Amino acid sequence: MGLAVPAATAPFTLHLRCDNCMRESTRDIRLPVGEGIPRDADELIESAFLGDLKFNCRPCGSVIAQLVGIEGGYVYGY
Ligand SMILES: [Zn+2]
């Protein structure tokens, strides 16, 4: 048993679907660790971080996407 070393960042992978051409893509985001930083998908959704994300579909140029899934974040209890 050792001390848990906090990661420098909280990695998440967002799964996005373009609203125009329906292509799915993923985006890795890393958040700083600290007070009020979301640690799991639910907290991420409720946070303001997603509102700051800019989406730009490469094939069609659409800037509107739907968030269809989130992976990552910290998992507790394992
Ligand atoms: Zn598109």
PDB file of N, CA, C and O and ligand atoms in Angstrom:
ATOM      1  N   MET A   1       0.852  -1.199   0.000  1.00  0.00           N
ATOM      2  CA  MET A   1       0.000   0.000   0.000  1.00  0.00           C
ATOM      3  C   MET A   1       0.875   1.231   0.000  1.00  0.00           C
ATOM      4  O   MET A   1       1.778   1.398   0.803  1.00  0.00           O
ATOM      5  N   GLY A   2       0.647   2.080  -0.916  1.00  0.00           N
ATOM      6  CA  GLY A   2       1.406   3.319  -0.966  1.00  0.00           C
ATOM      7  C   GLY A   2       0.468   4.489  -1.072  1.00  0.00           C
ATOM      8  O   GLY A   2      -0.746   4.336  -1.182  1.00  0.00           O
ATOM      9  N   LEU A   3       1.041   5.616  -1.015  1.00  0.00           N
ATOM     10  CA  LEU A   3       0.232   6.810  -1.193  1.00  0.00           C
ATOM     11  C   LEU A   3      -0.217   6.906  -2.642  1.00  0.00           C
ATOM     12  O   LEU A   3       0.552   6.627  -3.559  1.00  0.00           O
ATOM     13  N   ALA A   4      -1.458   7.280  -2.819  1.00  0.00           N
ATOM     14  CA  ALA A   4      -1.939   7.502  -4.183  1.00  0.00           C
ATOM     15  C   ALA A   4      -1.328   8.798  -4.704  1.00  0.00           C
ATOM     16  O   ALA A   4      -1.382   9.827  -4.050  1.00  0.00           O
ATOM     17  N   VAL A   5      -0.729   8.675  -5.834  1.00  0.00           N
ATOM     18  CA  VAL A   5      -0.143   9.874  -6.444  1.00  0.00           C
ATOM     19  C   VAL A   5      -1.150  10.455  -7.417  1.00  0.00           C
ATOM     20  O   VAL A   5      -1.531   9.789  -8.378  1.00  0.00           O
ATOM     21  N   PRO A   6      -1.605  11.641  -7.157  1.00  0.00           N
ATOM     22  CA  PRO A   6      -2.596  12.216  -8.065  1.00  0.00           C
ATOM     23  C   PRO A   6      -2.006  12.480  -9.439  1.00  0.00           C
ATOM     24  O   PRO A   6      -0.867  12.945  -9.557  1.00  0.00           O
ATOM     25  N   ALA A   7      -2.752  12.145 -10.440  1.00  0.00           N
ATOM     26  CA  ALA A   7      -2.301  12.445 -11.796  1.00  0.00           C
ATOM     27  C   ALA A   7      -2.315  13.948 -12.008  1.00  0.00           C
ATOM     28  O   ALA A   7      -3.045  14.680 -11.352  1.00  0.00           O
ATOM     29  N   ALA A   8      -1.500  14.362 -12.915  1.00  0.00           N
ATOM     30  CA  ALA A   8      -1.428  15.789 -13.195  1.00  0.00           C
ATOM     31  C   ALA A   8      -2.674  16.278 -13.912  1.00  0.00           C
ATOM     32  O   ALA A   8      -3.036  17.440 -13.832  1.00  0.00           O
ATOM     33  N   THR A   9      -3.301  15.367 -14.604  1.00  0.00           N
ATOM     34  CA  THR A   9      -4.478  15.752 -15.359  1.00  0.00           C
ATOM     35  C   THR A   9      -5.528  14.667 -15.250  1.00  0.00           C
ATOM     36  O   THR A   9      -5.224  13.533 -14.928  1.00  0.00           O
ATOM     37  N   ALA A  10      -6.747  15.017 -15.496  1.00  0.00           N
ATOM     38  CA  ALA A  10      -7.836  14.050 -15.512  1.00  0.00           C
ATOM     39  C   ALA A  10      -8.240  13.823 -16.962  1.00  0.00           C
ATOM     40  O   ALA A  10      -8.822  14.691 -17.572  1.00  0.00           O
ATOM     41  N   PRO A  11      -7.884  12.678 -17.500  1.00  0.00           N
ATOM     42  CA  PRO A  11      -8.182  12.451 -18.912  1.00  0.00           C
ATOM     43  C   PRO A  11      -9.605  11.952 -19.145  1.00  0.00           C
ATOM     44  O   PRO A  11     -10.089  11.074 -18.441  1.00  0.00           O
ATOM     45  N   PHE A  12     -10.218  12.511 -20.119  1.00  0.00           N
ATOM     46  CA  PHE A  12     -11.522  12.035 -20.566  1.00  0.00           C
ATOM     47  C   PHE A  12     -11.478  11.874 -22.079  1.00  0.00           C
ATOM     48  O   PHE A  12     -10.753  12.592 -22.762  1.00  0.00           O
ATOM     49  N   THR A  13     -12.256  10.940 -22.565  1.00  0.00           N
ATOM     50  CA  THR A  13     -12.450  10.847 -24.008  1.00  0.00           C
ATOM     51  C   THR A  13     -13.910  11.106 -24.309  1.00  0.00           C
ATOM     52  O   THR A  13     -14.794  10.411 -23.815  1.00  0.00           O
ATOM     53  N   LEU A  14     -14.146  12.116 -25.097  1.00  0.00           N
ATOM     54  CA  LEU A  14     -15.511  12.448 -25.486  1.00  0.00           C
ATOM     55  C   LEU A  14     -15.837  11.797 -26.818  1.00  0.00           C
ATOM     56  O   LEU A  14     -15.024  11.810 -27.742  1.00  0.00           O
ATOM     57  N   HIS A  15     -17.014  11.238 -26.897  1.00  0.00           N
ATOM     58  CA  HIS A  15     -17.488  10.698 -28.173  1.00  0.00           C
ATOM     59  C   HIS A  15     -18.532  11.661 -28.711  1.00  0.00           C
ATOM     60  O   HIS A  15     -19.560  11.892 -28.076  1.00  0.00           O
ATOM     61  N   LEU A  16     -18.240  12.187 -29.871  1.00  0.00           N
ATOM     62  CA  LEU A  16     -19.096  13.207 -30.449  1.00  0.00           C
ATOM     63  C   LEU A  16     -19.640  12.735 -31.782  1.00  0.00           C
ATOM     64  O   LEU A  16     -18.966  12.043 -32.535  1.00  0.00           O
ATOM     65  N   ARG A  17     -20.872  13.112 -32.070  1.00  0.00           N
ATOM     66  CA  ARG A  17     -21.443  12.812 -33.373  1.00  0.00           C
ATOM     67  C   ARG A  17     -21.835  14.125 -34.039  1.00  0.00           C
ATOM     68  O   ARG A  17     -22.587  14.922 -33.487  1.00  0.00           O
ATOM     69  N   CYS A  18     -21.305  14.283 -35.225  1.00  0.00           N
ATOM     70  CA  CYS A  18     -21.590  15.505 -35.963  1.00  0.00           C
ATOM     71  C   CYS A  18     -23.083  15.603 -36.250  1.00  0.00           C
ATOM     72  O   CYS A  18     -23.705  14.628 -36.686  1.00  0.00           O
ATOM     73  N   ASP A  19     -23.634  16.773 -36.026  1.00  0.00           N
ATOM     74  CA  ASP A  19     -25.059  16.960 -36.225  1.00  0.00           C
ATOM     75  C   ASP A  19     -25.424  17.017 -37.704  1.00  0.00           C
ATOM     76  O   ASP A  19     -26.571  16.879 -38.076  1.00  0.00           O
ATOM     77  N   ASN A  20     -24.449  17.235 -38.529  1.00  0.00           N
ATOM     78  CA  ASN A  20     -24.711  17.404 -39.958  1.00  0.00           C
ATOM     79  C   ASN A  20     -24.490  16.108 -40.735  1.00  0.00           C
ATOM     80  O   ASN A  20     -25.381  15.614 -41.409  1.00  0.00           O
ATOM     81  N   CYS A  21     -23.293  15.550 -40.639  1.00  0.00           N
ATOM     82  CA  CYS A  21     -22.984  14.374 -41.454  1.00  0.00           C
ATOM     83  C   CYS A  21     -23.023  13.082 -40.642  1.00  0.00           C
ATOM     84  O   CYS A  21     -22.813  12.007 -41.188  1.00  0.00           O
ATOM     85  N   MET A  22     -23.283  13.193 -39.349  1.00  0.00           N
ATOM     86  CA  MET A  22     -23.462  12.042 -38.458  1.00  0.00           C
ATOM     87  C   MET A  22     -22.194  11.217 -38.257  1.00  0.00           C
ATOM     88  O   MET A  22     -22.253  10.090 -37.775  1.00  0.00           O
ATOM     89  N   ARG A  23     -21.063  11.735 -38.659  1.00  0.00           N
ATOM     90  CA  ARG A  23     -19.819  11.017 -38.376  1.00  0.00           C
ATOM     91  C   ARG A  23     -19.522  11.105 -36.882  1.00  0.00           C
ATOM     92  O   ARG A  23     -19.696  12.150 -36.282  1.00  0.00           O
ATOM     93  N   GLU A  24     -19.020   9.996 -36.363  1.00  0.00           N
ATOM     94  CA  GLU A  24     -18.631  10.025 -34.963  1.00  0.00           C
ATOM     95  C   GLU A  24     -17.133  10.244 -34.845  1.00  0.00           C
ATOM     96  O   GLU A  24     -16.354   9.765 -35.664  1.00  0.00           O
ATOM     97  N   SER A  25     -16.779  10.969 -33.859  1.00  0.00           N
ATOM     98  CA  SER A  25     -15.360  11.203 -33.614  1.00  0.00           C
ATOM     99  C   SER A  25     -15.134  11.225 -32.118  1.00  0.00           C
ATOM    100  O   SER A  25     -16.071  11.321 -31.327  1.00  0.00           O
ATOM    101  N   THR A  26     -13.894  11.104 -31.753  1.00  0.00           N
ATOM    102  CA  THR A  26     -13.565  11.170 -30.339  1.00  0.00           C
ATOM    103  C   THR A  26     -12.616  12.328 -30.105  1.00  0.00           C
ATOM    104  O   THR A  26     -11.885  12.751 -31.005  1.00  0.00           O
ATOM    105  N   ARG A  27     -12.659  12.806 -28.914  1.00  0.00           N
ATOM    106  CA  ARG A  27     -11.736  13.866 -28.545  1.00  0.00           C
ATOM    107  C   ARG A  27     -11.241  13.618 -27.137  1.00  0.00           C
ATOM    108  O   ARG A  27     -12.036  13.407 -26.229  1.00  0.00           O
ATOM    109  N   ASP A  28      -9.944  13.629 -27.012  1.00  0.00           N
ATOM    110  CA  ASP A  28      -9.349  13.488 -25.681  1.00  0.00           C
ATOM    111  C   ASP A  28      -9.194  14.865 -25.068  1.00  0.00           C
ATOM    112  O   ASP A  28      -8.677  15.777 -25.710  1.00  0.00           O
ATOM    113  N   ILE A  29      -9.646  14.985 -23.875  1.00  0.00           N
ATOM    114  CA  ILE A  29      -9.441  16.245 -23.174  1.00  0.00           C
ATOM    115  C   ILE A  29      -8.768  15.965 -21.843  1.00  0.00           C
ATOM    116  O   ILE A  29      -8.930  14.896 -21.253  1.00  0.00           O
ATOM    117  N   ARG A  30      -7.993  16.898 -21.420  1.00  0.00           N
ATOM    118  CA  ARG A  30      -7.317  16.774 -20.136  1.00  0.00           C
ATOM    119  C   ARG A  30      -7.606  18.015 -19.318  1.00  0.00           C
ATOM    120  O   ARG A  30      -7.496  19.120 -19.811  1.00  0.00           O
ATOM    121  N   LEU A  31      -7.996  17.753 -18.109  1.00  0.00           N
ATOM    122  CA  LEU A  31      -8.341  18.849 -17.228  1.00  0.00           C
ATOM    123  C   LEU A  31      -7.300  18.950 -16.135  1.00  0.00           C
ATOM    124  O   LEU A  31      -6.725  17.946 -15.727  1.00  0.00           O
ATOM    125  N   PRO A  32      -7.066  20.129 -15.673  1.00  0.00           N
ATOM    126  CA  PRO A  32      -6.170  20.259 -14.530  1.00  0.00           C
ATOM    127  C   PRO A  32      -6.804  19.638 -13.286  1.00  0.00           C
ATOM    128  O   PRO A  32      -8.021  19.493 -13.205  1.00  0.00           O
ATOM    129  N   VAL A  33      -5.991  19.228 -12.376  1.00  0.00           N
ATOM    130  CA  VAL A  33      -6.497  18.667 -11.135  1.00  0.00           C
ATOM    131  C   VAL A  33      -6.577  19.776 -10.100  1.00  0.00           C
ATOM    132  O   VAL A  33      -5.671  20.585  -9.975  1.00  0.00           O
ATOM    133  N   GLY A  34      -7.659  19.816  -9.412  1.00  0.00           N
ATOM    134  CA  GLY A  34      -7.761  20.843  -8.391  1.00  0.00           C
ATOM    135  C   GLY A  34      -9.177  20.949  -7.866  1.00  0.00           C
ATOM    136  O   GLY A  34     -10.033  20.114  -8.159  1.00  0.00           O
ATOM    137  N   GLU A  35      -9.406  21.968  -7.150  1.00  0.00           N
ATOM    138  CA  GLU A  35     -10.690  22.225  -6.540  1.00  0.00           C
ATOM    139  C   GLU A  35     -11.750  22.426  -7.633  1.00  0.00           C
ATOM    140  O   GLU A  35     -11.552  23.215  -8.557  1.00  0.00           O
ATOM    141  N   GLY A  36     -12.826  21.675  -7.522  1.00  0.00           N
ATOM    142  CA  GLY A  36     -13.931  21.901  -8.445  1.00  0.00           C
ATOM    143  C   GLY A  36     -13.734  21.324  -9.833  1.00  0.00           C
ATOM    144  O   GLY A  36     -14.532  21.563 -10.725  1.00  0.00           O
ATOM    145  N   ILE A  37     -12.656  20.555 -10.032  1.00  0.00           N
ATOM    146  CA  ILE A  37     -12.431  19.944 -11.330  1.00  0.00           C
ATOM    147  C   ILE A  37     -13.199  18.628 -11.380  1.00  0.00           C
ATOM    148  O   ILE A  37     -13.110  17.824 -10.451  1.00  0.00           O
ATOM    149  N   PRO A  38     -13.961  18.412 -12.432  1.00  0.00           N
ATOM    150  CA  PRO A  38     -14.741  17.168 -12.498  1.00  0.00           C
ATOM    151  C   PRO A  38     -13.852  15.937 -12.535  1.00  0.00           C
ATOM    152  O   PRO A  38     -12.827  15.914 -13.206  1.00  0.00           O
ATOM    153  N   ARG A  39     -14.265  14.898 -11.808  1.00  0.00           N
ATOM    154  CA  ARG A  39     -13.457  13.682 -11.713  1.00  0.00           C
ATOM    155  C   ARG A  39     -14.080  12.520 -12.451  1.00  0.00           C
ATOM    156  O   ARG A  39     -13.451  11.506 -12.643  1.00  0.00           O
ATOM    157  N   ASP A  40     -15.326  12.623 -12.817  1.00  0.00           N
ATOM    158  CA  ASP A  40     -15.925  11.540 -13.591  1.00  0.00           C
ATOM    159  C   ASP A  40     -16.894  12.131 -14.605  1.00  0.00           C
ATOM    160  O   ASP A  40     -17.085  13.352 -14.676  1.00  0.00           O
ATOM    161  N   ALA A  41     -17.478  11.251 -15.383  1.00  0.00           N
ATOM    162  CA  ALA A  41     -18.292  11.720 -16.506  1.00  0.00           C
ATOM    163  C   ALA A  41     -19.475  12.562 -16.049  1.00  0.00           C
ATOM    164  O   ALA A  41     -19.803  13.581 -16.660  1.00  0.00           O
ATOM    165  N   ASP A  42     -20.116  12.149 -14.971  1.00  0.00           N
ATOM    166  CA  ASP A  42     -21.270  12.903 -14.501  1.00  0.00           C
ATOM    167  C   ASP A  42     -20.894  14.311 -14.088  1.00  0.00           C
ATOM    168  O   ASP A  42     -21.574  15.278 -14.402  1.00  0.00           O
ATOM    169  N   GLU A  43     -19.774  14.399 -13.380  1.00  0.00           N
ATOM    170  CA  GLU A  43     -19.335  15.726 -12.959  1.00  0.00           C
ATOM    171  C   GLU A  43     -18.911  16.564 -14.149  1.00  0.00           C
ATOM    172  O   GLU A  43     -19.092  17.777 -14.172  1.00  0.00           O
ATOM    173  N   LEU A  44     -18.334  15.876 -15.136  1.00  0.00           N
ATOM    174  CA  LEU A  44     -17.902  16.603 -16.323  1.00  0.00           C
ATOM    175  C   LEU A  44     -19.101  17.217 -17.041  1.00  0.00           C
ATOM    176  O   LEU A  44     -19.061  18.369 -17.478  1.00  0.00           O
ATOM    177  N   ILE A  45     -20.170  16.455 -17.158  1.00  0.00           N
ATOM    178  CA  ILE A  45     -21.362  16.947 -17.848  1.00  0.00           C
ATOM    179  C   ILE A  45     -21.940  18.151 -17.118  1.00  0.00           C
ATOM    180  O   ILE A  45     -22.401  19.106 -17.736  1.00  0.00           O
ATOM    181  N   GLU A  46     -21.896  18.093 -15.798  1.00  0.00           N
ATOM    182  CA  GLU A  46     -22.484  19.178 -15.027  1.00  0.00           C
ATOM    183  C   GLU A  46     -21.570  20.393 -14.942  1.00  0.00           C
ATOM    184  O   GLU A  46     -21.983  21.461 -14.519  1.00  0.00           O
ATOM    185  N   SER A  47     -20.355  20.223 -15.339  1.00  0.00           N
ATOM    186  CA  SER A  47     -19.406  21.320 -15.209  1.00  0.00           C
ATOM    187  C   SER A  47     -19.500  22.248 -16.404  1.00  0.00           C
ATOM    188  O   SER A  47     -20.201  21.993 -17.376  1.00  0.00           O
ATOM    189  N   ALA A  48     -18.765  23.310 -16.337  1.00  0.00           N
ATOM    190  CA  ALA A  48     -18.772  24.285 -17.423  1.00  0.00           C
ATOM    191  C   ALA A  48     -17.735  23.951 -18.488  1.00  0.00           C
ATOM    192  O   ALA A  48     -17.669  24.627 -19.508  1.00  0.00           O
ATOM    193  N   PHE A  49     -16.959  22.887 -18.275  1.00  0.00           N
ATOM    194  CA  PHE A  49     -15.855  22.633 -19.194  1.00  0.00           C
ATOM    195  C   PHE A  49     -16.348  22.289 -20.594  1.00  0.00           C
ATOM    196  O   PHE A  49     -15.761  22.682 -21.583  1.00  0.00           O
ATOM    197  N   LEU A  50     -17.426  21.539 -20.671  1.00  0.00           N
ATOM    198  CA  LEU A  50     -17.903  21.133 -21.987  1.00  0.00           C
ATOM    199  C   LEU A  50     -18.407  22.328 -22.784  1.00  0.00           C
ATOM    200  O   LEU A  50     -18.336  22.340 -24.002  1.00  0.00           O
ATOM    201  N   GLY A  51     -18.914  23.316 -22.098  1.00  0.00           N
ATOM    202  CA  GLY A  51     -19.414  24.489 -22.791  1.00  0.00           C
ATOM    203  C   GLY A  51     -18.326  25.269 -23.495  1.00  0.00           C
ATOM    204  O   GLY A  51     -18.599  26.018 -24.438  1.00  0.00           O
ATOM    205  N   ASP A  52     -17.105  25.076 -23.055  1.00  0.00           N
ATOM    206  CA  ASP A  52     -15.993  25.802 -23.660  1.00  0.00           C
ATOM    207  C   ASP A  52     -15.395  25.065 -24.846  1.00  0.00           C
ATOM    208  O   ASP A  52     -14.566  25.612 -25.563  1.00  0.00           O
ATOM    209  N   LEU A  53     -15.811  23.817 -25.034  1.00  0.00           N
ATOM    210  CA  LEU A  53     -15.218  23.036 -26.112  1.00  0.00           C
ATOM    211  C   LEU A  53     -15.706  23.523 -27.467  1.00  0.00           C
ATOM    212  O   LEU A  53     -16.872  23.780 -27.663  1.00  0.00           O
ATOM    213  N   LYS A  54     -14.785  23.601 -28.379  1.00  0.00           N
ATOM    214  CA  LYS A  54     -15.142  23.973 -29.742  1.00  0.00           C
ATOM    215  C   LYS A  54     -15.114  22.719 -30.605  1.00  0.00           C
ATOM    216  O   LYS A  54     -14.149  21.968 -30.583  1.00  0.00           O
ATOM    217  N   PHE A  55     -16.188  22.512 -31.332  1.00  0.00           N
ATOM    218  CA  PHE A  55     -16.237  21.375 -32.241  1.00  0.00           C
ATOM    219  C   PHE A  55     -16.156  21.891 -33.665  1.00  0.00           C
ATOM    220  O   PHE A  55     -16.740  22.916 -34.009  1.00  0.00           O
ATOM    221  N   ASN A  56     -15.416  21.175 -34.477  1.00  0.00           N
ATOM    222  CA  ASN A  56     -15.357  21.525 -35.884  1.00  0.00           C
ATOM    223  C   ASN A  56     -15.161  20.243 -36.677  1.00  0.00           C
ATOM    224  O   ASN A  56     -14.087  19.663 -36.669  1.00  0.00           O
ATOM    225  N   CYS A  57     -16.209  19.794 -37.334  1.00  0.00           N
ATOM    226  CA  CYS A  57     -16.142  18.547 -38.083  1.00  0.00           C
ATOM    227  C   CYS A  57     -15.238  18.731 -39.298  1.00  0.00           C
ATOM    228  O   CYS A  57     -15.467  19.610 -40.120  1.00  0.00           O
ATOM    229  N   ARG A  58     -14.221  17.892 -39.376  1.00  0.00           N
ATOM    230  CA  ARG A  58     -13.283  18.060 -40.486  1.00  0.00           C
ATOM    231  C   ARG A  58     -13.913  17.783 -41.852  1.00  0.00           C
ATOM    232  O   ARG A  58     -13.716  18.550 -42.781  1.00  0.00           O
ATOM    233  N   PRO A  59     -14.640  16.694 -42.002  1.00  0.00           N
ATOM    234  CA  PRO A  59     -15.191  16.426 -43.346  1.00  0.00           C
ATOM    235  C   PRO A  59     -16.200  17.471 -43.808  1.00  0.00           C
ATOM    236  O   PRO A  59     -16.220  17.821 -44.974  1.00  0.00           O
ATOM    237  N   CYS A  60     -17.067  17.945 -42.939  1.00  0.00           N
ATOM    238  CA  CYS A  60     -18.155  18.796 -43.429  1.00  0.00           C
ATOM    239  C   CYS A  60     -18.111  20.211 -42.875  1.00  0.00           C
ATOM    240  O   CYS A  60     -18.848  21.072 -43.340  1.00  0.00           O
ATOM    241  N   GLY A  61     -17.301  20.457 -41.895  1.00  0.00           N
ATOM    242  CA  GLY A  61     -17.164  21.817 -41.391  1.00  0.00           C
ATOM    243  C   GLY A  61     -18.221  22.236 -40.386  1.00  0.00           C
ATOM    244  O   GLY A  61     -18.239  23.377 -39.943  1.00  0.00           O
ATOM    245  N   SER A  62     -19.120  21.323 -40.036  1.00  0.00           N
ATOM    246  CA  SER A  62     -20.136  21.673 -39.055  1.00  0.00           C
ATOM    247  C   SER A  62     -19.505  21.958 -37.695  1.00  0.00           C
ATOM    248  O   SER A  62     -18.494  21.361 -37.330  1.00  0.00           O
ATOM    249  N   VAL A  63     -20.105  22.885 -36.998  1.00  0.00           N
ATOM    250  CA  VAL A  63     -19.592  23.187 -35.658  1.00  0.00           C
ATOM    251  C   VAL A  63     -20.543  22.677 -34.579  1.00  0.00           C
ATOM    252  O   VAL A  63     -20.356  22.956 -33.405  1.00  0.00           O
ATOM    253  N   ILE A  64     -21.553  21.935 -34.989  1.00  0.00           N
ATOM    254  CA  ILE A  64     -22.521  21.423 -34.027  1.00  0.00           C
ATOM    255  C   ILE A  64     -22.380  19.909 -33.922  1.00  0.00           C
ATOM    256  O   ILE A  64     -22.354  19.211 -34.925  1.00  0.00           O
ATOM    257  N   ALA A  65     -22.246  19.437 -32.702  1.00  0.00           N
ATOM    258  CA  ALA A  65     -22.117  18.007 -32.483  1.00  0.00           C
ATOM    259  C   ALA A  65     -22.920  17.625 -31.251  1.00  0.00           C
ATOM    260  O   ALA A  65     -23.178  18.447 -30.383  1.00  0.00           O
ATOM    261  N   GLN A  66     -23.291  16.367 -31.223  1.00  0.00           N
ATOM    262  CA  GLN A  66     -23.937  15.856 -30.033  1.00  0.00           C
ATOM    263  C   GLN A  66     -22.957  14.981 -29.276  1.00  0.00           C
ATOM    264  O   GLN A  66     -22.238  14.183 -29.876  1.00  0.00           O
ATOM    265  N   LEU A  67     -22.995  15.136 -27.984  1.00  0.00           N
ATOM    266  CA  LEU A  67     -22.163  14.303 -27.134  1.00  0.00           C
ATOM    267  C   LEU A  67     -22.868  12.976 -26.931  1.00  0.00           C
ATOM    268  O   LEU A  67     -23.974  12.924 -26.399  1.00  0.00           O
ATOM    269  N   VAL A  68     -22.249  11.898 -27.421  1.00  0.00           N
ATOM    270  CA  VAL A  68     -22.909  10.597 -27.331  1.00  0.00           C
ATOM    271  C   VAL A  68     -22.275   9.699 -26.285  1.00  0.00           C
ATOM    272  O   VAL A  68     -22.809   8.644 -25.970  1.00  0.00           O
ATOM    273  N   GLY A  69     -21.161  10.098 -25.744  1.00  0.00           N
ATOM    274  CA  GLY A  69     -20.571   9.266 -24.703  1.00  0.00           C
ATOM    275  C   GLY A  69     -19.321   9.895 -24.126  1.00  0.00           C
ATOM    276  O   GLY A  69     -18.688  10.732 -24.750  1.00  0.00           O
ATOM    277  N   ILE A  70     -19.005   9.477 -22.928  1.00  0.00           N
ATOM    278  CA  ILE A  70     -17.788   9.943 -22.257  1.00  0.00           C
ATOM    279  C   ILE A  70     -17.098   8.748 -21.630  1.00  0.00           C
ATOM    280  O   ILE A  70     -17.739   7.933 -20.972  1.00  0.00           O
ATOM    281  N   GLU A  71     -15.816   8.650 -21.872  1.00  0.00           N
ATOM    282  CA  GLU A  71     -15.018   7.641 -21.175  1.00  0.00           C
ATOM    283  C   GLU A  71     -13.966   8.357 -20.349  1.00  0.00           C
ATOM    284  O   GLU A  71     -13.549   9.455 -20.682  1.00  0.00           O
ATOM    285  N   GLY A  72     -13.527   7.664 -19.343  1.00  0.00           N
ATOM    286  CA  GLY A  72     -12.407   8.200 -18.599  1.00  0.00           C
ATOM    287  C   GLY A  72     -12.819   8.767 -17.257  1.00  0.00           C
ATOM    288  O   GLY A  72     -13.885   8.465 -16.737  1.00  0.00           O
ATOM    289  N   GLY A  73     -11.962   9.587 -16.748  1.00  0.00           N
ATOM    290  CA  GLY A  73     -12.177  10.085 -15.410  1.00  0.00           C
ATOM    291  C   GLY A  73     -11.572   9.127 -14.405  1.00  0.00           C
ATOM    292  O   GLY A  73     -11.081   8.059 -14.762  1.00  0.00           O
ATOM    293  N   TYR A  74     -11.620   9.510 -13.200  1.00  0.00           N
ATOM    294  CA  TYR A  74     -11.051   8.665 -12.161  1.00  0.00           C
ATOM    295  C   TYR A  74     -12.064   7.646 -11.702  1.00  0.00           C
ATOM    296  O   TYR A  74     -13.247   7.916 -11.604  1.00  0.00           O
ATOM    297  N   VAL A  75     -11.577   6.472 -11.434  1.00  0.00           N
ATOM    298  CA  VAL A  75     -12.437   5.409 -10.932  1.00  0.00           C
ATOM    299  C   VAL A  75     -12.004   5.099  -9.509  1.00  0.00           C
ATOM    300  O   VAL A  75     -10.826   4.890  -9.239  1.00  0.00           O
ATOM    301  N   TYR A  76     -12.961   5.053  -8.619  1.00  0.00           N
ATOM    302  CA  TYR A  76     -12.646   4.807  -7.227  1.00  0.00           C
ATOM    303  C   TYR A  76     -13.024   3.386  -6.836  1.00  0.00           C
ATOM    304  O   TYR A  76     -13.935   2.810  -7.396  1.00  0.00           O
ATOM    305  N   GLY A  77     -12.329   2.871  -5.901  1.00  0.00           N
ATOM    306  CA  GLY A  77     -12.725   1.609  -5.312  1.00  0.00           C
ATOM    307  C   GLY A  77     -12.068   0.391  -5.937  1.00  0.00           C
ATOM    308  O   GLY A  77     -12.468  -0.724  -5.644  1.00  0.00           O
ATOM    309  N   TYR A  78     -11.103   0.585  -6.806  1.00  0.00           N
ATOM    310  CA  TYR A  78     -10.426  -0.550  -7.404  1.00  0.00           C
ATOM    311  C   TYR A  78      -8.949  -0.537  -7.063  1.00  0.00           C
ATOM    312  O   TYR A  78      -8.397   0.531  -6.866  1.00  0.00           O
TER     313      TYR A  78
HETATM  314 ZN    ZN B   1     -19.731  16.513 -40.100  1.00  0.00          ZN
END
